[in-house]
mmCIF file of N, CA and C in Angstrom:
data_model
loop_
_atom_site.group_PDB
_atom_site.id
_atom_site.type_symbol
_atom_site.label_atom_id
_atom_site.label_comp_id
_atom_site.label_asym_id
_atom_site.label_seq_id
_atom_site.Cartn_x
_atom_site.Cartn_y
_atom_site.Cartn_z
ATOM 1 N N UNK A 1 5.606 17.179 -9.203
ATOM 2 C CA UNK A 1 5.551 17.171 -7.808
ATOM 3 C C UNK A 1 4.778 15.941 -6.921
ATOM 4 N N UNK A 2 4.895 14.894 -6.731
ATOM 5 C CA UNK A 2 3.954 13.941 -6.119
ATOM 6 C C UNK A 2 2.927 14.541 -5.150
ATOM 7 N N UNK A 3 1.707 13.663 -5.481
ATOM 8 C CA UNK A 3 0.572 13.918 -4.687
ATOM 9 C C UNK A 3 0.046 13.130 -3.785
ATOM 10 N N UNK A 4 0.828 12.039 -3.538
ATOM 11 C CA UNK A 4 0.321 11.126 -2.626
ATOM 12 C C UNK A 4 1.057 11.591 -1.156
ATOM 13 N N UNK A 5 0.052 11.208 -0.104
ATOM 14 C CA UNK A 5 0.324 11.552 1.220
ATOM 15 C C UNK A 5 -0.243 10.490 2.216
ATOM 16 N N UNK A 6 0.198 9.833 2.921
ATOM 17 C CA UNK A 6 -0.209 9.042 3.670
ATOM 18 C C UNK A 6 -0.320 9.406 5.171
ATOM 19 N N UNK A 7 -1.466 8.791 5.960
ATOM 20 C CA UNK A 7 -1.644 8.858 7.229
ATOM 21 C C UNK A 7 -1.877 7.686 8.089
ATOM 22 N N UNK A 8 -2.296 7.875 9.411
ATOM 23 C CA UNK A 8 -2.831 6.635 10.076
ATOM 24 C C UNK A 8 -1.916 5.502 10.584
ATOM 25 N N UNK A 9 -0.487 5.974 10.451
ATOM 26 C CA UNK A 9 0.129 4.950 10.951
ATOM 27 C C UNK A 9 -0.102 5.051 12.628
ATOM 28 N N UNK A 10 0.810 4.378 13.522
ATOM 29 C CA UNK A 10 1.225 4.307 14.777
ATOM 30 C C UNK A 10 1.562 3.095 15.338
ATOM 31 N N UNK A 11 1.256 2.888 16.540
ATOM 32 C CA UNK A 11 1.559 1.987 17.983
ATOM 33 C C UNK A 11 0.548 1.264 17.898
ATOM 34 N N UNK A 12 0.621 -0.059 17.843
ATOM 35 C CA UNK A 12 -0.572 -0.597 18.482
ATOM 36 C C UNK A 12 0.199 -2.300 18.829
ATOM 37 N N UNK A 13 -0.831 -2.932 19.881
ATOM 38 C CA UNK A 13 -0.417 -4.344 20.288
ATOM 39 C C UNK A 13 -0.490 -5.312 19.549
ATOM 40 N N UNK A 14 0.157 -6.546 19.139
ATOM 41 C CA UNK A 14 -0.243 -7.605 18.594
ATOM 42 C C UNK A 14 -1.593 -8.211 18.671
ATOM 43 N N UNK A 15 -2.323 -7.885 17.343
ATOM 44 C CA UNK A 15 -3.753 -8.247 17.448
ATOM 45 C C UNK A 15 -4.526 -7.344 17.066
ATOM 46 N N UNK A 16 -3.994 -5.824 17.179
ATOM 47 C CA UNK A 16 -4.714 -4.628 17.041
ATOM 48 C C UNK A 16 -4.971 -4.585 15.533
ATOM 49 N N UNK A 17 -5.544 -3.154 15.208
ATOM 50 C CA UNK A 17 -5.978 -2.842 14.271
ATOM 51 C C UNK A 17 -5.337 -1.361 14.033
ATOM 52 N N UNK A 18 -5.092 -1.200 12.471
ATOM 53 C CA UNK A 18 -4.781 0.191 11.788
ATOM 54 C C UNK A 18 -5.576 0.368 10.815
ATOM 55 N N UNK A 19 -5.769 1.698 10.319
ATOM 56 C CA UNK A 19 -6.461 1.903 9.069
ATOM 57 C C UNK A 19 -5.305 2.912 8.551
ATOM 58 N N UNK A 20 -4.572 2.561 7.126
ATOM 59 C CA UNK A 20 -4.200 3.557 6.779
ATOM 60 C C UNK A 20 -4.755 4.333 5.441
ATOM 61 N N UNK A 21 -4.532 5.679 5.122
ATOM 62 C CA UNK A 21 -5.114 6.407 4.388
ATOM 63 C C UNK A 21 -4.180 7.287 3.487
ATOM 64 N N UNK A 22 -4.278 7.229 2.170
ATOM 65 C CA UNK A 22 -3.424 7.709 1.494
ATOM 66 C C UNK A 22 -4.210 8.838 0.526
ATOM 67 N N UNK A 23 -4.044 10.294 0.345
ATOM 68 C CA UNK A 23 -4.850 11.195 -0.558
ATOM 69 C C UNK A 23 -4.114 10.864 -1.814
ATOM 70 N N UNK A 24 -4.999 10.332 -2.672
ATOM 71 C CA UNK A 24 -4.249 10.062 -4.248
ATOM 72 C C UNK A 24 -5.416 10.481 -5.060
ATOM 73 N N UNK A 25 -6.080 11.479 -5.286
ATOM 74 C CA UNK A 25 -7.056 12.075 -6.265
ATOM 75 C C UNK A 25 -6.371 12.030 -7.523
ATOM 76 N N UNK A 26 -5.157 12.313 -7.579
ATOM 77 C CA UNK A 26 -4.781 12.948 -8.855
ATOM 78 C C UNK A 26 -4.365 11.685 -9.774
ATOM 79 N N UNK A 27 -4.257 10.208 -8.734
ATOM 80 C CA UNK A 27 -3.978 8.827 -9.518
ATOM 81 C C UNK A 27 -5.006 7.807 -9.698
ATOM 82 N N UNK A 28 -6.645 8.623 -9.506
ATOM 83 C CA UNK A 28 -7.535 7.772 -9.500
ATOM 84 C C UNK A 28 -8.330 7.136 -10.694
ATOM 85 N N UNK A 29 -7.805 8.049 -11.714
ATOM 86 C CA UNK A 29 -8.117 8.183 -12.914
ATOM 87 C C UNK A 29 -7.555 7.611 -14.031
ATOM 88 N N UNK A 30 -7.635 7.010 -15.033
ATOM 89 C CA UNK A 30 -6.797 6.552 -16.289
ATOM 90 C C UNK A 30 -6.284 4.919 -15.794
ATOM 91 N N UNK A 31 -5.167 4.651 -16.080
ATOM 92 C CA UNK A 31 -4.341 3.279 -16.395
ATOM 93 C C UNK A 31 -3.908 3.245 -14.757
ATOM 94 N N UNK A 32 -3.700 4.017 -13.677
ATOM 95 C CA UNK A 32 -2.886 3.747 -12.607
ATOM 96 C C UNK A 32 -3.210 2.448 -11.956
ATOM 97 N N UNK A 33 -2.243 2.028 -11.610
ATOM 98 C CA UNK A 33 -2.493 1.009 -10.462
ATOM 99 C C UNK A 33 -1.877 1.541 -9.111
ATOM 100 N N UNK A 34 -2.694 1.245 -8.111
ATOM 101 C CA UNK A 34 -2.763 1.956 -6.867
ATOM 102 C C UNK A 34 -2.268 0.848 -5.705
ATOM 103 N N UNK A 35 -0.933 1.074 -5.013
ATOM 104 C CA UNK A 35 -0.229 -0.069 -4.309
ATOM 105 C C UNK A 35 0.175 0.572 -3.110
ATOM 106 N N UNK A 36 0.347 -0.341 -1.971
ATOM 107 C CA UNK A 36 1.108 -0.245 -0.563
ATOM 108 C C UNK A 36 2.277 -1.022 -0.549
ATOM 109 N N UNK A 37 3.155 -0.283 -0.092
ATOM 110 C CA UNK A 37 4.520 -1.097 0.107
ATOM 111 C C UNK A 37 4.982 -0.808 1.230
ATOM 112 N N UNK A 38 5.985 -1.610 1.883
ATOM 113 C CA UNK A 38 6.284 -1.225 3.416
ATOM 114 C C UNK A 38 8.094 -1.757 3.251
ATOM 115 N N UNK A 39 8.698 -1.031 4.294
ATOM 116 C CA UNK A 39 9.921 -1.413 4.319
ATOM 117 C C UNK A 39 10.349 -1.269 5.891
ATOM 118 N N UNK A 40 10.535 -2.607 6.274
ATOM 119 C CA UNK A 40 11.283 -3.008 7.830
ATOM 120 C C UNK A 40 12.713 -2.603 7.811
ATOM 121 N N UNK A 41 12.998 -1.931 9.039
ATOM 122 C CA UNK A 41 14.593 -2.011 9.471
ATOM 123 C C UNK A 41 15.265 -2.935 8.603
ATOM 124 N N UNK A 42 16.288 -2.935 7.833
ATOM 125 C CA UNK A 42 17.637 -3.614 7.524
ATOM 126 C C UNK A 42 16.947 -4.379 6.655
ATOM 127 N N UNK A 43 15.582 -4.486 6.037
ATOM 128 C CA UNK A 43 14.955 -5.285 5.126
ATOM 129 C C UNK A 43 14.567 -4.476 3.687
ATOM 130 N N UNK A 44 14.428 -5.319 2.820
ATOM 131 C CA UNK A 44 14.202 -4.482 1.374
ATOM 132 C C UNK A 44 12.526 -4.173 0.975
ATOM 133 N N UNK A 45 12.520 -3.079 0.764
ATOM 134 C CA UNK A 45 11.057 -2.874 0.241
ATOM 135 C C UNK A 45 10.361 -4.117 -0.043
ATOM 136 N N UNK A 46 8.841 -4.546 0.265
ATOM 137 C CA UNK A 46 8.316 -5.368 -0.307
ATOM 138 C C UNK A 46 6.601 -4.919 -0.500
ATOM 139 N N UNK A 47 6.162 -5.524 -1.573
ATOM 140 C CA UNK A 47 4.833 -5.145 -1.859
ATOM 141 C C UNK A 47 4.048 -5.887 -0.559
ATOM 142 N N UNK A 48 2.861 -4.948 -0.471
ATOM 143 C CA UNK A 48 2.007 -5.309 0.424
ATOM 144 C C UNK A 48 0.293 -5.796 -0.344
ATOM 145 N N UNK A 49 -0.172 -4.386 -0.919
ATOM 146 C CA UNK A 49 -1.358 -4.948 -1.849
ATOM 147 C C UNK A 49 -1.325 -3.993 -2.664
ATOM 148 N N UNK A 50 -1.935 -4.315 -3.847
ATOM 149 C CA UNK A 50 -2.219 -3.648 -4.716
ATOM 150 C C UNK A 50 -3.976 -3.166 -5.528
ATOM 151 N N UNK A 51 -4.329 -2.471 -6.109
ATOM 152 C CA UNK A 51 -5.377 -2.288 -6.432
ATOM 153 C C UNK A 51 -5.499 -1.657 -7.727
ATOM 154 N N UNK A 52 -6.331 -2.380 -8.815
ATOM 155 C CA UNK A 52 -5.998 -1.990 -10.049
ATOM 156 C C UNK A 52 -7.090 -1.237 -10.654
ATOM 157 N N UNK A 53 -7.174 -0.441 -11.553
ATOM 158 C CA UNK A 53 -8.038 0.723 -11.917
ATOM 159 C C UNK A 53 -9.643 -0.185 -12.427
ATOM 160 N N UNK A 54 -9.450 -1.144 -12.669
ATOM 161 C CA UNK A 54 -10.722 -2.377 -12.566
ATOM 162 C C UNK A 54 -11.096 -2.709 -11.575
ATOM 163 N N UNK A 55 -10.820 -2.708 -10.688
ATOM 164 C CA UNK A 55 -11.275 -2.977 -9.150
ATOM 165 C C UNK A 55 -10.550 -4.163 -8.577
ATOM 166 N N UNK A 56 -9.823 -4.625 -9.557
ATOM 167 C CA UNK A 56 -8.999 -5.904 -9.170
ATOM 168 C C UNK A 56 -8.087 -5.595 -7.833
ATOM 169 N N UNK A 57 -8.077 -6.709 -6.778
ATOM 170 C CA UNK A 57 -6.927 -6.486 -5.874
ATOM 171 C C UNK A 57 -5.710 -7.734 -5.743
ATOM 172 N N UNK A 58 -4.925 -7.002 -5.095
ATOM 173 C CA UNK A 58 -3.895 -8.653 -4.721
ATOM 174 C C UNK A 58 -3.220 -8.343 -3.796
ATOM 175 N N UNK A 59 -2.817 -9.392 -2.810
ATOM 176 C CA UNK A 59 -2.207 -9.144 -1.906
ATOM 177 C C UNK A 59 -0.924 -10.246 -1.459
ATOM 178 N N UNK A 60 0.004 -9.504 -0.595
ATOM 179 C CA UNK A 60 1.224 -10.328 -0.208
ATOM 180 C C UNK A 60 0.554 -11.364 0.534
ATOM 181 N N UNK A 61 1.384 -12.909 0.450
ATOM 182 C CA UNK A 61 0.799 -13.841 1.160
ATOM 183 C C UNK A 61 0.898 -13.807 2.578
ATOM 184 N N UNK A 62 1.871 -12.490 3.090
ATOM 185 C CA UNK A 62 2.087 -12.848 4.473
ATOM 186 C C UNK A 62 0.739 -11.606 5.130
ATOM 187 N N UNK A 63 -0.099 -11.170 4.373
ATOM 188 C CA UNK A 63 -0.814 -10.181 4.768
ATOM 189 C C UNK A 63 -2.341 -11.025 4.293
ATOM 190 N N UNK A 64 -2.573 -11.520 3.327
ATOM 191 C CA UNK A 64 -3.806 -12.285 2.892
ATOM 192 C C UNK A 64 -4.558 -12.532 4.100
ATOM 193 N N UNK A 65 -5.887 -12.106 3.757
ATOM 194 C CA UNK A 65 -6.940 -12.256 4.915
ATOM 195 C C UNK A 65 -6.693 -11.560 5.876
ATOM 196 N N UNK A 66 -5.914 -10.692 6.381
ATOM 197 C CA UNK A 66 -5.428 -9.810 7.380
ATOM 198 C C UNK A 66 -5.953 -8.055 6.857
ATOM 199 N N UNK A 67 -5.375 -8.022 5.800
ATOM 200 C CA UNK A 67 -5.629 -6.556 5.076
ATOM 201 C C UNK A 67 -6.390 -6.225 4.389
ATOM 202 N N UNK A 68 -6.740 -5.203 4.027
ATOM 203 C CA UNK A 68 -7.844 -4.986 2.983
ATOM 204 C C UNK A 68 -7.460 -3.702 2.560
ATOM 205 N N UNK A 69 -7.237 -3.688 1.010
ATOM 206 C CA UNK A 69 -7.151 -2.339 -0.075
ATOM 207 C C UNK A 69 -8.411 -1.920 -0.485
ATOM 208 N N UNK A 70 -8.712 -0.722 -0.298
ATOM 209 C CA UNK A 70 -9.862 -0.007 -0.954
ATOM 210 C C UNK A 70 -9.807 1.392 -1.251
ATOM 211 N N UNK A 71 -10.720 1.607 -2.086
ATOM 212 C CA UNK A 71 -10.594 3.149 -2.124
ATOM 213 C C UNK A 71 -11.921 3.804 -1.833
ATOM 214 N N UNK A 72 -12.308 5.204 -1.234
ATOM 215 C CA UNK A 72 -13.516 5.750 -1.112
ATOM 216 C C UNK A 72 -14.446 5.888 -2.494
ATOM 217 N N UNK A 73 -15.612 6.092 -2.399
ATOM 218 C CA UNK A 73 -16.642 6.049 -3.363
ATOM 219 C C UNK A 73 -16.324 7.219 -4.461
ATOM 220 N N UNK A 74 -15.548 8.245 -3.701
ATOM 221 C CA UNK A 74 -15.172 9.223 -4.565
ATOM 222 C C UNK A 74 -13.779 9.107 -5.184
ATOM 223 N N UNK A 75 -13.234 8.147 -4.931
ATOM 224 C CA UNK A 75 -12.115 7.371 -5.450
ATOM 225 C C UNK A 75 -10.640 8.834 -5.404
ATOM 226 N N UNK A 76 -11.049 9.263 -4.150
ATOM 227 C CA UNK A 76 -9.972 10.094 -3.702
ATOM 228 C C UNK A 76 -8.723 10.143 -3.127
ATOM 229 N N UNK A 77 -9.043 8.722 -1.915
ATOM 230 C CA UNK A 77 -8.470 8.209 -1.042
ATOM 231 C C UNK A 77 -8.266 6.523 -0.823
ATOM 232 N N UNK A 78 -7.164 6.387 -1.248
ATOM 233 C CA UNK A 78 -6.916 4.709 -0.763
ATOM 234 C C UNK A 78 -6.613 4.470 0.522
ATOM 235 N N UNK A 79 -7.202 3.140 0.750
ATOM 236 C CA UNK A 79 -6.839 2.840 2.047
ATOM 237 C C UNK A 79 -6.189 1.572 2.286
ATOM 238 N N UNK A 80 -5.612 1.306 3.381
ATOM 239 C CA UNK A 80 -5.289 0.156 3.900
ATOM 240 C C UNK A 80 -5.556 -0.418 5.346
ATOM 241 N N UNK A 81 -7.019 -1.361 5.169
ATOM 242 C CA UNK A 81 -7.019 -1.802 6.935
ATOM 243 C C UNK A 81 -6.471 -3.066 7.143
ATOM 244 N N UNK A 82 -5.887 -2.633 8.430
ATOM 245 C CA UNK A 82 -4.833 -3.766 8.843
ATOM 246 C C UNK A 82 -5.461 -4.328 9.837
ATOM 247 N N UNK A 83 -5.913 -5.698 9.945
ATOM 248 C CA UNK A 83 -6.200 -6.254 11.070
ATOM 249 C C UNK A 83 -5.615 -7.642 11.662
ATOM 250 N N UNK A 84 -5.630 -7.821 13.021
ATOM 251 C CA UNK A 84 -4.721 -9.052 13.551
ATOM 252 C C UNK A 84 -3.498 -8.571 13.293
ATOM 253 N N UNK A 85 -3.122 -7.492 13.611
ATOM 254 C CA UNK A 85 -1.315 -7.112 13.317
ATOM 255 C C UNK A 85 -0.592 -7.870 14.009
ATOM 256 N N UNK A 86 0.694 -8.172 13.959
ATOM 257 C CA UNK A 86 1.799 -8.635 14.507
ATOM 258 C C UNK A 86 3.033 -8.016 14.242
ATOM 259 N N UNK A 87 3.890 -8.375 15.241
ATOM 260 C CA UNK A 87 5.100 -7.703 15.252
ATOM 261 C C UNK A 87 5.820 -7.705 13.955
ATOM 262 N N UNK A 88 5.765 -8.721 12.999
ATOM 263 C CA UNK A 88 6.535 -8.849 11.884
ATOM 264 C C UNK A 88 6.022 -7.718 10.729
ATOM 265 N N UNK A 89 4.685 -7.400 11.232
ATOM 266 C CA UNK A 89 3.935 -6.132 10.468
ATOM 267 C C UNK A 89 4.753 -4.641 10.555
ATOM 268 N N UNK A 90 5.763 -4.759 11.521
ATOM 269 C CA UNK A 90 6.106 -3.485 11.766
ATOM 270 C C UNK A 90 6.895 -2.811 10.820
ATOM 271 N N UNK A 91 7.185 -1.515 9.931
ATOM 272 C CA UNK A 91 7.697 -1.129 9.077
ATOM 273 C C UNK A 91 7.162 0.359 9.012
ATOM 274 N N UNK A 92 7.666 0.920 7.738
ATOM 275 C CA UNK A 92 7.230 2.172 7.247
ATOM 276 C C UNK A 92 6.417 1.815 5.641
ATOM 277 N N UNK A 93 4.954 2.407 5.956
ATOM 278 C CA UNK A 93 4.228 1.674 4.919
ATOM 279 C C UNK A 93 4.157 2.971 4.097
ATOM 280 N N UNK A 94 4.189 2.535 2.591
ATOM 281 C CA UNK A 94 4.131 3.922 1.577
ATOM 282 C C UNK A 94 2.851 3.386 0.539
ATOM 283 N N UNK A 95 2.494 4.480 0.257
ATOM 284 C CA UNK A 95 1.403 4.379 -1.074
ATOM 285 C C UNK A 95 2.037 4.872 -2.229
ATOM 286 N N UNK A 96 1.841 3.799 -3.410
ATOM 287 C CA UNK A 96 2.510 4.349 -4.558
ATOM 288 C C UNK A 96 1.312 4.184 -5.721
ATOM 289 N N UNK A 97 1.702 4.836 -6.869
ATOM 290 C CA UNK A 97 1.233 4.951 -8.158
ATOM 291 C C UNK A 97 1.967 4.624 -9.079
ATOM 292 N N UNK A 98 1.789 4.180 -10.150
ATOM 293 C CA UNK A 98 2.146 3.877 -11.363
ATOM 294 C C UNK A 98 1.672 2.966 -12.513
ATOM 295 N N UNK A 99 2.126 2.812 -13.786
ATOM 296 C CA UNK A 99 1.655 2.085 -14.410
ATOM 297 C C UNK A 99 2.482 0.857 -15.169
ATOM 298 N N UNK A 100 2.528 -0.100 -14.062
ATOM 299 C CA UNK A 100 3.404 -1.263 -14.283
ATOM 300 C C UNK A 100 2.511 -2.420 -15.191
ATOM 301 N N UNK A 101 3.552 -3.388 -15.669
ATOM 302 C CA UNK A 101 3.280 -4.157 -16.634
ATOM 303 C C UNK A 101 1.977 -4.910 -15.922
ATOM 304 N N UNK A 102 1.893 -4.886 -14.918
ATOM 305 C CA UNK A 102 0.688 -5.719 -14.172
ATOM 306 C C UNK A 102 0.295 -5.008 -12.785
ATOM 307 N N UNK A 103 -0.618 -5.366 -12.422
ATOM 308 C CA UNK A 103 -0.868 -4.731 -11.083
ATOM 309 C C UNK A 103 -1.006 -5.382 -9.720
ATOM 310 N N UNK A 104 -0.703 -6.953 -10.123
ATOM 311 C CA UNK A 104 -0.524 -7.969 -9.349
ATOM 312 C C UNK A 104 0.826 -7.564 -8.634
ATOM 313 N N UNK A 105 0.391 -7.469 -7.151
ATOM 314 C CA UNK A 105 1.586 -6.984 -6.134
ATOM 315 C C UNK A 105 2.593 -8.055 -6.076
ATOM 316 N N UNK A 106 2.219 -9.357 -6.200
ATOM 317 C CA UNK A 106 3.497 -10.425 -6.083
ATOM 318 C C UNK A 106 4.420 -10.194 -7.766
ATOM 319 N N UNK A 107 4.068 -9.428 -8.213
ATOM 320 C CA UNK A 107 4.975 -9.603 -9.740
ATOM 321 C C UNK A 107 6.351 -8.856 -9.246
ATOM 322 N N UNK A 108 7.526 -9.174 -9.558
ATOM 323 C CA UNK A 108 8.544 -9.085 -9.280
ATOM 324 C C UNK A 108 8.999 -7.461 -10.310
ATOM 325 N N UNK A 109 8.322 -6.188 -9.472
ATOM 326 C CA UNK A 109 8.524 -4.787 -9.914
ATOM 327 C C UNK A 109 9.726 -4.530 -10.376
ATOM 328 N N UNK A 110 10.121 -3.601 -11.744
ATOM 329 C CA UNK A 110 11.026 -2.691 -11.971
ATOM 330 C C UNK A 110 11.074 -1.499 -10.802
ATOM 331 N N UNK A 111 12.445 -1.213 -10.839
ATOM 332 C CA UNK A 111 12.295 -0.069 -9.793
ATOM 333 C C UNK A 111 11.661 1.085 -10.293
ATOM 334 N N UNK A 112 11.191 1.337 -11.679
ATOM 335 C CA UNK A 112 10.703 2.594 -12.125
ATOM 336 C C UNK A 112 8.940 2.245 -12.417
ATOM 337 N N UNK A 113 8.607 1.089 -12.128
ATOM 338 C CA UNK A 113 7.193 0.877 -11.915
ATOM 339 C C UNK A 113 6.239 1.594 -11.579
ATOM 340 N N UNK A 114 6.625 1.916 -10.443
ATOM 341 C CA UNK A 114 5.970 3.242 -9.653
ATOM 342 C C UNK A 114 6.683 4.426 -9.438
ATOM 343 N N UNK A 115 5.891 5.337 -10.083
ATOM 344 C CA UNK A 115 6.816 6.531 -10.505
ATOM 345 C C UNK A 115 6.492 7.392 -9.301
ATOM 346 N N UNK A 116 5.416 7.512 -8.480
ATOM 347 C CA UNK A 116 5.168 8.251 -7.579
ATOM 348 C C UNK A 116 4.688 7.502 -6.362
ATOM 349 N N UNK A 117 5.624 7.914 -5.010
ATOM 350 C CA UNK A 117 5.361 7.789 -3.747
ATOM 351 C C UNK A 117 5.083 9.104 -2.625
ATOM 352 N N UNK A 118 4.371 8.225 -1.699
ATOM 353 C CA UNK A 118 4.138 9.378 -0.621
ATOM 354 C C UNK A 118 5.432 9.185 0.419
ATOM 355 N N UNK A 119 5.418 9.784 1.404
ATOM 356 C CA UNK A 119 6.598 10.056 2.245
ATOM 357 C C UNK A 119 6.526 9.257 3.227
ATOM 358 N N UNK A 120 5.353 8.068 3.662
ATOM 359 C CA UNK A 120 5.550 6.875 4.322
ATOM 360 C C UNK A 120 4.688 7.315 5.786
ATOM 361 N N UNK A 121 4.309 6.284 6.092
ATOM 362 C CA UNK A 121 4.228 6.496 7.901
ATOM 363 C C UNK A 121 4.153 5.200 8.686
ATOM 364 N N UNK A 122 4.900 5.612 9.515
ATOM 365 C CA UNK A 122 5.392 4.364 10.455
ATOM 366 C C UNK A 122 4.278 3.650 11.103
ATOM 367 N N UNK A 123 4.600 2.001 11.058
ATOM 368 C CA UNK A 123 3.482 1.369 11.971
ATOM 369 C C UNK A 123 4.296 0.428 12.764
ATOM 370 N N UNK A 124 4.018 0.423 13.916
ATOM 371 C CA UNK A 124 4.856 -0.281 15.093
ATOM 372 C C UNK A 124 4.207 -1.293 15.429
ATOM 373 N N UNK A 125 4.101 -2.433 15.575
ATOM 374 C CA UNK A 125 3.235 -3.482 16.512
ATOM 375 C C UNK A 125 4.251 -4.250 17.507
ATOM 376 N N UNK A 126 3.845 -4.147 18.596
ATOM 377 C CA UNK A 126 4.683 -4.572 19.934
ATOM 378 C C UNK A 126 3.872 -5.995 20.182
ATOM 379 N N UNK A 127 4.715 -6.710 20.697
ATOM 380 C CA UNK A 127 4.235 -8.404 21.321
ATOM 381 C C UNK A 127 3.592 -8.302 22.632
#
């Protein structure tokens, strides 16, 4: 049974901010790579940001300098702070945990690289 659970989605206007949370206590130790993905209607799932177990972060070019991935001090919760939101950020956002070859979100992951997923949370940005 997966133990990832996202929250914090909602509807905002362009330029607004949201912070997504993912309860991920089961995956914050060891070699897990934690990441955020999103899927917009009619589009393929895409990587947004990743956090390696050594603290290294990576971001998709489309969200760089606007989004920040982080963990709380107790390493129980994964966050995605989203600022300067745009209509094209509208999607269902998922947190995921896995042990891929690399934790660089821009890597072309295989389908089974992330074996643990949350149920997703909707983010809608209006113009």
